[in-house]
Short mmCIF file of C-alpha atoms in Angstrom, two decimals:
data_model
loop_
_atom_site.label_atom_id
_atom_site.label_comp_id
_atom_site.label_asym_id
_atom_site.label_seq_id
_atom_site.Cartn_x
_atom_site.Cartn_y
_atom_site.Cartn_z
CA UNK G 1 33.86 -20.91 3.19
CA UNK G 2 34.93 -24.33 4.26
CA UNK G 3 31.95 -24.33 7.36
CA UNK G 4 29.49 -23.10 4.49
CA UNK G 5 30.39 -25.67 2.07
CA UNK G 6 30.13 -28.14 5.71
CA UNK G 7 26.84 -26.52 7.36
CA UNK G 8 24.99 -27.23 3.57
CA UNK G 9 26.12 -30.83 3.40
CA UNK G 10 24.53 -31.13 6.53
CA UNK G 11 21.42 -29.34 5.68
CA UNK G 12 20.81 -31.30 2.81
CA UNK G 13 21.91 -34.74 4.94
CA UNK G 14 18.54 -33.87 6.80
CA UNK G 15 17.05 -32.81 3.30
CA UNK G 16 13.38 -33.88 4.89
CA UNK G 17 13.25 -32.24 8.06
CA UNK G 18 15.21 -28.92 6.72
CA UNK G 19 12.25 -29.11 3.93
CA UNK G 20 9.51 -28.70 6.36
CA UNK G 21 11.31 -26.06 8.65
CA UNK G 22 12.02 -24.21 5.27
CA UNK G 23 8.18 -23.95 4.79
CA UNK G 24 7.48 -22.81 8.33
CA UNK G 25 10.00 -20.20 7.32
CA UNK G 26 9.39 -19.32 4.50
CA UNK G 27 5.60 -19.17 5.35
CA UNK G 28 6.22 -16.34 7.94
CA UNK G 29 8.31 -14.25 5.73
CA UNK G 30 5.94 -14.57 3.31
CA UNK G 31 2.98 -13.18 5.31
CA UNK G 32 5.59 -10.28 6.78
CA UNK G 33 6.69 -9.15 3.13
CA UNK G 34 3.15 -9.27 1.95
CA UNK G 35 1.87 -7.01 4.45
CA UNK G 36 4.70 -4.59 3.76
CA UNK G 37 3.64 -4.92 0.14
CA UNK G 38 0.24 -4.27 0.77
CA UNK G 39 0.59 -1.23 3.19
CA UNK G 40 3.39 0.14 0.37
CA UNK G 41 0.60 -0.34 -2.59
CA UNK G 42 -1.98 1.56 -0.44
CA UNK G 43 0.47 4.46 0.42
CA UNK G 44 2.08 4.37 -3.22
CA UNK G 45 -1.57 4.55 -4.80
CA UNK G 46 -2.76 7.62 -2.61
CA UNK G 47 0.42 9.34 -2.82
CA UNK G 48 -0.18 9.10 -7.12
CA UNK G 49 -3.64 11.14 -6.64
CA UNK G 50 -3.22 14.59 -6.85
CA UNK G 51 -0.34 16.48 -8.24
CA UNK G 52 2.76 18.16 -6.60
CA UNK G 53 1.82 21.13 -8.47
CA UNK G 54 -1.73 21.17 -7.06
CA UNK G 55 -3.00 22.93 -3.95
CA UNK G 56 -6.71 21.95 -2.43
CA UNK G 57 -8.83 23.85 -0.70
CA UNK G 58 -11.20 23.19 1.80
CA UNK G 59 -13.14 24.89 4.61
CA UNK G 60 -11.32 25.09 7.92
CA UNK G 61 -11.87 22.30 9.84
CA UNK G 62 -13.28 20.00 7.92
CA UNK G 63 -11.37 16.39 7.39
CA UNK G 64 -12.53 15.36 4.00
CA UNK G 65 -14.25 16.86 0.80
CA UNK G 66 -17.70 15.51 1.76
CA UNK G 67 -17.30 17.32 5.15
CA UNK G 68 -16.25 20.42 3.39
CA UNK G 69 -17.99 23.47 2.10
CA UNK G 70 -17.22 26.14 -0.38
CA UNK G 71 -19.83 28.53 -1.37
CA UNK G 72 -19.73 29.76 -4.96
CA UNK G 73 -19.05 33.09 -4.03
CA UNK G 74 -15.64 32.40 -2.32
CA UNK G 75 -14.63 29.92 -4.87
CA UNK G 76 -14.81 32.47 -7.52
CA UNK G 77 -12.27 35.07 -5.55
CA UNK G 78 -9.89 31.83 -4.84
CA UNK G 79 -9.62 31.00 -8.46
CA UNK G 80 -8.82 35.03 -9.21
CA UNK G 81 -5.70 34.28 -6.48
CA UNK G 82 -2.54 35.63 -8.66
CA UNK G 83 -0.30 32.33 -7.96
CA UNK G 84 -2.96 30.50 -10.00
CA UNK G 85 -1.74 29.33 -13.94
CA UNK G 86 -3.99 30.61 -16.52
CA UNK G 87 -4.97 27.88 -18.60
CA UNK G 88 -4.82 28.01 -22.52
CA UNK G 89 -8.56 29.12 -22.84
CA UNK G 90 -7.32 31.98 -20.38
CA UNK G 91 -9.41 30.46 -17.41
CA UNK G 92 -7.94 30.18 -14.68
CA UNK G 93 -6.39 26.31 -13.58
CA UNK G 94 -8.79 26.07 -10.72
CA UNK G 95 -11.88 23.67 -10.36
CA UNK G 96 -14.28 23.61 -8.35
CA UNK G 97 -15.77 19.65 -7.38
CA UNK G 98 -18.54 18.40 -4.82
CA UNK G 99 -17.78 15.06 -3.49
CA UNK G 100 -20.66 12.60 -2.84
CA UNK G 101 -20.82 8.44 -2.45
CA UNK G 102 -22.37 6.11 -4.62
CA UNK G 103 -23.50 2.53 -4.27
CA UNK G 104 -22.99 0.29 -6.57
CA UNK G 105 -22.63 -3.88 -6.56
CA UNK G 106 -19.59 -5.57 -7.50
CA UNK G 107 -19.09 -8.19 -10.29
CA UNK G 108 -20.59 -11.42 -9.70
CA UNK G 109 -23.33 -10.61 -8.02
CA UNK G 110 -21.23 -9.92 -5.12
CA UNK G 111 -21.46 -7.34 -2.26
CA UNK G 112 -22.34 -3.05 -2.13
CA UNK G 113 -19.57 -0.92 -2.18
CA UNK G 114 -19.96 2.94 -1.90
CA UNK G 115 -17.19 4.78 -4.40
CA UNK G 116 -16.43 8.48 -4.42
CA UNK G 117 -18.44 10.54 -6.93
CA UNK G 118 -17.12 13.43 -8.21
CA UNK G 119 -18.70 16.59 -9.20
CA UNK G 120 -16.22 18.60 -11.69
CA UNK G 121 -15.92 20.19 -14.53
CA UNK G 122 -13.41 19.12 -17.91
CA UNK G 123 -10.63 21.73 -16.35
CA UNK G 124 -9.88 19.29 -14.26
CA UNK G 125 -8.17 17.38 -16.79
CA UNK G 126 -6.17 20.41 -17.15
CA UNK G 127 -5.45 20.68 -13.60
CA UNK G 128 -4.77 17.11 -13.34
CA UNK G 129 -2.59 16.20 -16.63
CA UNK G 130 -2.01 12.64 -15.96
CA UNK G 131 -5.72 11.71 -16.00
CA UNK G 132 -6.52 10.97 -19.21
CA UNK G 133 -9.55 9.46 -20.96
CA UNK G 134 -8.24 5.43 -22.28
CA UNK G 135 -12.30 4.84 -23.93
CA UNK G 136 -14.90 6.61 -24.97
CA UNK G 137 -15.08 10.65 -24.22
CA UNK G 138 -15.76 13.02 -21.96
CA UNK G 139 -18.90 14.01 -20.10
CA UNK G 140 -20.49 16.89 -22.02
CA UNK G 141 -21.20 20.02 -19.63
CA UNK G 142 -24.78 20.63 -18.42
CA UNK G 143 -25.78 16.68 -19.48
CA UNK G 144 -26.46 13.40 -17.11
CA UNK G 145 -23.34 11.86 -18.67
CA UNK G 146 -20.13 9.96 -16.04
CA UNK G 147 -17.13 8.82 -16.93
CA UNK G 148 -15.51 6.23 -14.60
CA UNK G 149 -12.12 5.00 -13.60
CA UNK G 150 -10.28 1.80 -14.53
CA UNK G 151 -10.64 0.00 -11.93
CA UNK G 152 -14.58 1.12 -11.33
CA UNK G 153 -14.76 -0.04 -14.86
CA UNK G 154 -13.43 -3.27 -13.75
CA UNK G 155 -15.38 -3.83 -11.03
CA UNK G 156 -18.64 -2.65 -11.43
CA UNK G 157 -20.20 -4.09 -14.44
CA UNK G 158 -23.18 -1.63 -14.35
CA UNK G 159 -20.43 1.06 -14.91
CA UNK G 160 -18.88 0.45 -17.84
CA UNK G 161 -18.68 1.98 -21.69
CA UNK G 162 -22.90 2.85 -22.22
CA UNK G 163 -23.88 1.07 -19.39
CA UNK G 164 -26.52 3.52 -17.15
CA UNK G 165 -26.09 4.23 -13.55
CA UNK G 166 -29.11 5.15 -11.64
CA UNK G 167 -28.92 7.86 -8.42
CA UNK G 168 -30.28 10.81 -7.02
CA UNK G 169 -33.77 9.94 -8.97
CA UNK G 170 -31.85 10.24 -12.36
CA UNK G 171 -30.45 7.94 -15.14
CA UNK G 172 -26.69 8.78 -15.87
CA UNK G 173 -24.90 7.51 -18.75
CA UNK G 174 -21.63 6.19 -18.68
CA UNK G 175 -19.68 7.54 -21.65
CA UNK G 176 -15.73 7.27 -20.70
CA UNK G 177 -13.24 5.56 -18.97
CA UNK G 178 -10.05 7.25 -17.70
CA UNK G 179 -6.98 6.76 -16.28
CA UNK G 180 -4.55 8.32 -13.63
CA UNK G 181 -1.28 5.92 -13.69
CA UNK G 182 -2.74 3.78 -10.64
CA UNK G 183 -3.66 6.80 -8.48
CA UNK G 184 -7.04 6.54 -6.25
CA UNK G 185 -9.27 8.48 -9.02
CA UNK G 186 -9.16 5.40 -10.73
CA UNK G 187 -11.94 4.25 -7.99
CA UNK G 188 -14.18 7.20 -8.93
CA UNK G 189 -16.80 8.32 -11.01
CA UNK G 190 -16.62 11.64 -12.32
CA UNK G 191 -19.50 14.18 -14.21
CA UNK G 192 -20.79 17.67 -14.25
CA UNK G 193 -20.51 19.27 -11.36
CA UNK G 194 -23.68 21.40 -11.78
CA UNK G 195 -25.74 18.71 -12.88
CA UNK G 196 -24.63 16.81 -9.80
CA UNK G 197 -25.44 19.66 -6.79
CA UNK G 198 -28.66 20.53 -9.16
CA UNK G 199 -29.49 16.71 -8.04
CA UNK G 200 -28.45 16.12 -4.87
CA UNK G 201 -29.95 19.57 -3.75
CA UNK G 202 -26.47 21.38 -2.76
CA UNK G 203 -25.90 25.26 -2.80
CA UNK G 204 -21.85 25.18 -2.27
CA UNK G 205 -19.08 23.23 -3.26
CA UNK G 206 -16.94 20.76 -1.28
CA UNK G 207 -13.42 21.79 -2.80
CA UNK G 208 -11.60 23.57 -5.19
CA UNK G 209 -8.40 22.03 -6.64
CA UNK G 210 -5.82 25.45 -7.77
CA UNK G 211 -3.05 24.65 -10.16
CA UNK G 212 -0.18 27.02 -8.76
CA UNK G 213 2.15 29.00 -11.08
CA UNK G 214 5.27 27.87 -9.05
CA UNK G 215 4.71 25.40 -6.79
CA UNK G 216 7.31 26.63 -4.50
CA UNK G 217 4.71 29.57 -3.19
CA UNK G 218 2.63 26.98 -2.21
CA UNK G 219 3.59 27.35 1.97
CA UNK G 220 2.85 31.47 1.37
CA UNK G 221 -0.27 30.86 -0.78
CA UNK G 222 -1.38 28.37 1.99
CA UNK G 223 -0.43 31.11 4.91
CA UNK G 224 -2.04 33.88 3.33
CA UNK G 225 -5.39 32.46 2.36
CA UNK G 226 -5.54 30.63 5.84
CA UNK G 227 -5.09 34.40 7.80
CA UNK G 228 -7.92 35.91 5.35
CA UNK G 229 -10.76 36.40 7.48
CA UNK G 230 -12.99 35.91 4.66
CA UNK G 231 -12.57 32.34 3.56
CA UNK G 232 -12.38 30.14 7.04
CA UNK G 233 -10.34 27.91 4.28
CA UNK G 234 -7.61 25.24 4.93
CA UNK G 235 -4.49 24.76 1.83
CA UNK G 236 -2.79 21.56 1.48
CA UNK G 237 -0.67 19.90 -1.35
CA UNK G 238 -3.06 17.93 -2.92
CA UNK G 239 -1.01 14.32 -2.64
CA UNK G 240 -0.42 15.57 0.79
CA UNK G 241 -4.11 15.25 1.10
CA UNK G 242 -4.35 12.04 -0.24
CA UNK G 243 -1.72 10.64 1.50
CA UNK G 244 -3.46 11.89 4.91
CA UNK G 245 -6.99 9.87 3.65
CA UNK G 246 -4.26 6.48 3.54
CA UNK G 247 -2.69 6.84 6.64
CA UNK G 248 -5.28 4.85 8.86
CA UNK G 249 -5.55 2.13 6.97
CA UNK G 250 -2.42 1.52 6.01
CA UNK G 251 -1.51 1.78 9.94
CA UNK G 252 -4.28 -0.66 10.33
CA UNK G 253 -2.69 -3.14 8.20
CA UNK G 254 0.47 -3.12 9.86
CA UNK G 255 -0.31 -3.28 12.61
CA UNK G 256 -2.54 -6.54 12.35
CA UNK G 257 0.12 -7.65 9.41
CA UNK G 258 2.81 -7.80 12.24
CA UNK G 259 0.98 -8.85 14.86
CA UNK G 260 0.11 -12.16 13.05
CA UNK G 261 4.11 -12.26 11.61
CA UNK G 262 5.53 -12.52 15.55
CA UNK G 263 3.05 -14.72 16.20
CA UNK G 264 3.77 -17.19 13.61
CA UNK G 265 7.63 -16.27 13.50
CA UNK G 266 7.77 -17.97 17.14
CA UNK G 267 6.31 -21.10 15.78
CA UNK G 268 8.95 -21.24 12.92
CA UNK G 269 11.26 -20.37 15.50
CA UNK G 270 10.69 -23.35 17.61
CA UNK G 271 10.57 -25.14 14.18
CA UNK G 272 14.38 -24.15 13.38
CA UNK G 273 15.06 -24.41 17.44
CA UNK G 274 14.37 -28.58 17.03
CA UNK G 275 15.21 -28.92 13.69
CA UNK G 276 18.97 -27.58 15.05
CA UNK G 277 18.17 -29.82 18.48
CA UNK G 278 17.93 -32.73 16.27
CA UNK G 279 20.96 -31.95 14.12
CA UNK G 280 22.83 -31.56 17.10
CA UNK G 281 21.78 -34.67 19.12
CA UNK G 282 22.40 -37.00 15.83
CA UNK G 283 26.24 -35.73 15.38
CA UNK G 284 27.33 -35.88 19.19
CA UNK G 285 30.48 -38.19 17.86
CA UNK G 286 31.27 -35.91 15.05
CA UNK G 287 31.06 -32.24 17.30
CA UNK G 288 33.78 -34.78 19.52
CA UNK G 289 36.07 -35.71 16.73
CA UNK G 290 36.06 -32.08 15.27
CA UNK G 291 37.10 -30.88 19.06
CA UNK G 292 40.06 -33.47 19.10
CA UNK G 293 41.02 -32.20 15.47
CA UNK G 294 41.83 -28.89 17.30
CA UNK G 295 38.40 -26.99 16.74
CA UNK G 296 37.46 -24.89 19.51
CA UNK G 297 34.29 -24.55 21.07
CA UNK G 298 33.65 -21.08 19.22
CA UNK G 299 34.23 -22.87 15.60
CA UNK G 300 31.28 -24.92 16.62
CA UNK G 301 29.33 -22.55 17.90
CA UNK G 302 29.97 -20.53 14.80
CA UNK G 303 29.43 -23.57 12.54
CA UNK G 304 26.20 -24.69 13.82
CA UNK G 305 24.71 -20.73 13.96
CA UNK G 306 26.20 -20.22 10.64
CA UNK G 307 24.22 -23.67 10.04
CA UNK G 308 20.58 -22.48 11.36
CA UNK G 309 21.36 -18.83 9.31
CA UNK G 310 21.56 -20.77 6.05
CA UNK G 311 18.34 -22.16 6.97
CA UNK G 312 16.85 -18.91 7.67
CA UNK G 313 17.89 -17.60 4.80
CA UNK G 314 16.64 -20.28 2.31
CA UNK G 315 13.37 -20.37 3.74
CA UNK G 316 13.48 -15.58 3.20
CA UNK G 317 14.05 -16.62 -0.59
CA UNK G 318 11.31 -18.99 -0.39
CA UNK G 319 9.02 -16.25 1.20
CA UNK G 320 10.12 -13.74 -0.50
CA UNK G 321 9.96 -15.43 -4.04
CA UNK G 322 6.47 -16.37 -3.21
CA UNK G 323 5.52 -12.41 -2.08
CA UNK G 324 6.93 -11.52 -5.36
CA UNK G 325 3.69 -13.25 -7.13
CA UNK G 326 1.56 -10.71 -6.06
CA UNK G 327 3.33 -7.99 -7.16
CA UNK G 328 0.98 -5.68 -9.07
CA UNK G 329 -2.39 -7.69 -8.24
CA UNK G 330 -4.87 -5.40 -7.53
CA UNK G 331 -6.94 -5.91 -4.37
CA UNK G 332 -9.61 -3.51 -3.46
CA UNK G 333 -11.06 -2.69 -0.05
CA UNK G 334 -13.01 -0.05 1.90
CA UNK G 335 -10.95 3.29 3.02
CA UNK G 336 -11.98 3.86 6.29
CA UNK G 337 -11.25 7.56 6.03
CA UNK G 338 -13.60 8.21 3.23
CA UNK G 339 -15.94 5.17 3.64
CA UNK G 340 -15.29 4.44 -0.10
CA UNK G 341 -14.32 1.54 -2.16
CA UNK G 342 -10.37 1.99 -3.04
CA UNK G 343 -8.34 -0.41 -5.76
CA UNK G 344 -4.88 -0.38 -5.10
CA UNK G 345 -1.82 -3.05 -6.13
CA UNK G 346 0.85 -4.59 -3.85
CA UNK G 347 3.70 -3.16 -4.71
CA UNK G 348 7.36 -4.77 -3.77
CA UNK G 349 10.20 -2.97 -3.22
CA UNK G 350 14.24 -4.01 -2.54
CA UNK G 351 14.05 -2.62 0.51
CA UNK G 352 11.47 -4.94 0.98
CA UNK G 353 13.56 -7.95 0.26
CA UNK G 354 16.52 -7.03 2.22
CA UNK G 355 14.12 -6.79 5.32
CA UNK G 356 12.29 -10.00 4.52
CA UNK G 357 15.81 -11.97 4.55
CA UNK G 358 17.26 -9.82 8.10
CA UNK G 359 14.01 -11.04 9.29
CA UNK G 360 14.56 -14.19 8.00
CA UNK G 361 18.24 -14.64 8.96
CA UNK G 362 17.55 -13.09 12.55
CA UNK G 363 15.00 -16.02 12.92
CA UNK G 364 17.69 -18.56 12.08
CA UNK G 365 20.05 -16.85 14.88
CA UNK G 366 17.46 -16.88 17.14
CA UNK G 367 16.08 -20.45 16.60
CA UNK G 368 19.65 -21.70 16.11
CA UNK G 369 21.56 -19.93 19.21
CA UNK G 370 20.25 -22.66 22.13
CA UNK G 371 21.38 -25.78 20.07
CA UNK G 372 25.05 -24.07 19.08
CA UNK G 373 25.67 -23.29 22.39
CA UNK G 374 24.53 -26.64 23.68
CA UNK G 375 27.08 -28.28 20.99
CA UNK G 376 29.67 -25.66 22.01
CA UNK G 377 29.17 -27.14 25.32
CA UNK G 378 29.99 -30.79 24.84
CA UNK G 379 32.61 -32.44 26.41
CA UNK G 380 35.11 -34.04 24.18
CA UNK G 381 35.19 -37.09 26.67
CA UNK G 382 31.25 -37.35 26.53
CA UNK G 383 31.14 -36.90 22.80
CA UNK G 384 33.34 -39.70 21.84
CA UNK G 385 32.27 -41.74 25.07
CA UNK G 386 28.94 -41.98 23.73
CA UNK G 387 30.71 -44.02 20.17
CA UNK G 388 32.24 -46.21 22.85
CA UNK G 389 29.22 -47.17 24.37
#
């Protein structure tokens, strides 16, 4: 207690200089927390799409939707699988979607972006509970009519409530916007599936999305469809399948995210390294009188680490307060595993926190270990010599 209550007094004797190597600090663990905030949003946002409860189906090999193929024969013995839930119409929960890309502009005049475009049918709200239309209504079957997500709706100013989108040599209406608590159909645009392969010229489907009975059966459901020699099909959980479309990306922006935090946590390094010099240097006399008091070398080395910690520390709150701003603001970007525009949020966590300040404090260990040990060093003589002189 009594060197924290000492090490502060002396931080805030040198108020200037510990204000601009607070900064450099607090810059870098800004840019560090960020990243892991950004990453998070784009994992949290792909891991919402789909539902636990959900199984999709695709043909074997294929990567995506848009590189998958269903034909309507096979889709129709998949949904008659007993595992599936019979819906309240007594259809079965099962839906059957063709996935295409659109291009559309963004607000302000601004660049192209492609966005999924899904082919479906209205069980898929049934399949998917937590989409729900927020505006308008749904797409009526066998019509030119979209609905859109949120964030498309944001976006895209050509695709919101009445506006008409324009592909495949036909005029589509927009009549709804819905929502899927911040998942990734919240970039799409959804209609009739039909009307949608009748356009584009496509005989089979890309997917179908089965609501199981008991989710549990899911690994058996997967391993017996997989062995039928008649599908070629491969199961996943459907936020399994999400997830998968995330993870380059998100590696992608850690990677580059940490990259550019080492490189600029060795300048704010050598920032806290000569602000600690300096500190050092100026109380030669003082690290001599606290040795003839009876203070060992350790106690100083202690005090002035426990010194450069503090400053580590302040400038982690100052990073982290700042990350904490863009908590929840939506960015958007391109997913390079589906070539499609994505919205997603930065998203902070504690765990986030308590790394940015162990980053944070190990900077002020590392930055602050040279100078301590160079004080612990000094010669009592040589300290209080240098008052003589």
């Amino acid at each position: 207690m009594l060197w924290s209550v000492y090490s502060l007094r002396n931080l805030w004797a040198r108020r200037v200089t510990t204000l601009l190597t607070l900064l450099g600090l607090g810059l870098v663990v800004f840019v560090f927390v960020a990243i892991l905030m950004l990453a998070h949003g784009l994992e949290r946002t792909m891991g919402r799409t789909g539902d636990p409860a959900n199984a999709i189906v695709m043909s074997k090999g294929a990567l995506s939707e848009i590189e998958s193929s269903l034909s309507r024969d096979h889709t129709g013995v998949l949904a008659a699988q007993p595992e599936v839930i019979t819906l309240a119409n007594h259809q079965a929960a099962a839906v059957r979607e063709i996935a295409l890309q659109l291009t559309l502009r963004k607000q302000g005049g601004g660049s192209l972006a492609s966005l999924s475009l899904r082919g479906s049918s209205p069980d898929a709200f049934a399949v998917r509970p937590p989409v729900r239309i927020v505006q308008g209504r749904l797409w009526q079957p066998g019509t030119t009519e979209v609905i859109v997500g949120t964030q498309v709706a944001k976006q895209f100013p050509e695709a919101r409530l009445s506006e008409t989108l324009r592909f495949g040599r036909r005029e589509w209406t927009v009549v709804g916007i819905f929502e899927s608590e911040g998942s990734g159909f919240d970039s799409e645009v959804w209609g009739d599936a039909e009307q949608m392969m009748a356009t584009f010229h496509r005989t089979a489907f890309s997917s179908m999305t089965i609501r199981l009975a008991d989710p549990t059966v899911l690994p058996a459901f997967k391993a017996r469809l997989e062995r039928d020699p008649r599908f070629k099909v491969s199961v996943k959980r459907e936020p399994e399948y999400y997830e998968g479309k995330a993870e380059g990306l998100a590696r992608l922006i850690r990677v580059t995210g940490l990259f550019l935090t080492v490189v600029f946590s060795v300048g704010a390094m050598l920032g806290a390294t000569m602000t600690m010099s300096a500190s050092v240097a100026h109380r030669t006399t003082e690290i001599g009188t606290l040795r003839t008091l009876g203070f060992t070398r350790s106690h100083i080395l202690q005090a002035f680490l426990l010194e450069s910690i503090l400053l580590g520390l302040a400038g982690g709150l100052l990073g982290v307060a700042g990350a904490a701003l863009l908590n929840s603001m939506t960015i958007s970007t391109v997913n390079w595993d589906t070539g499609a525009e994505l919205a997603f949020a930065f998203h902070l966590t504690p765990a986030m926190v308590g790394e940015g300040l162990l980053f944070a404090a190990g900077m002020g260990v590392i930055g602050g270990l040279v100078p301590a040990a160079r004080a612990a060093r000094i010669e009592i003589v040589h300290a209080l010599g240098q008052r003589t002189v």
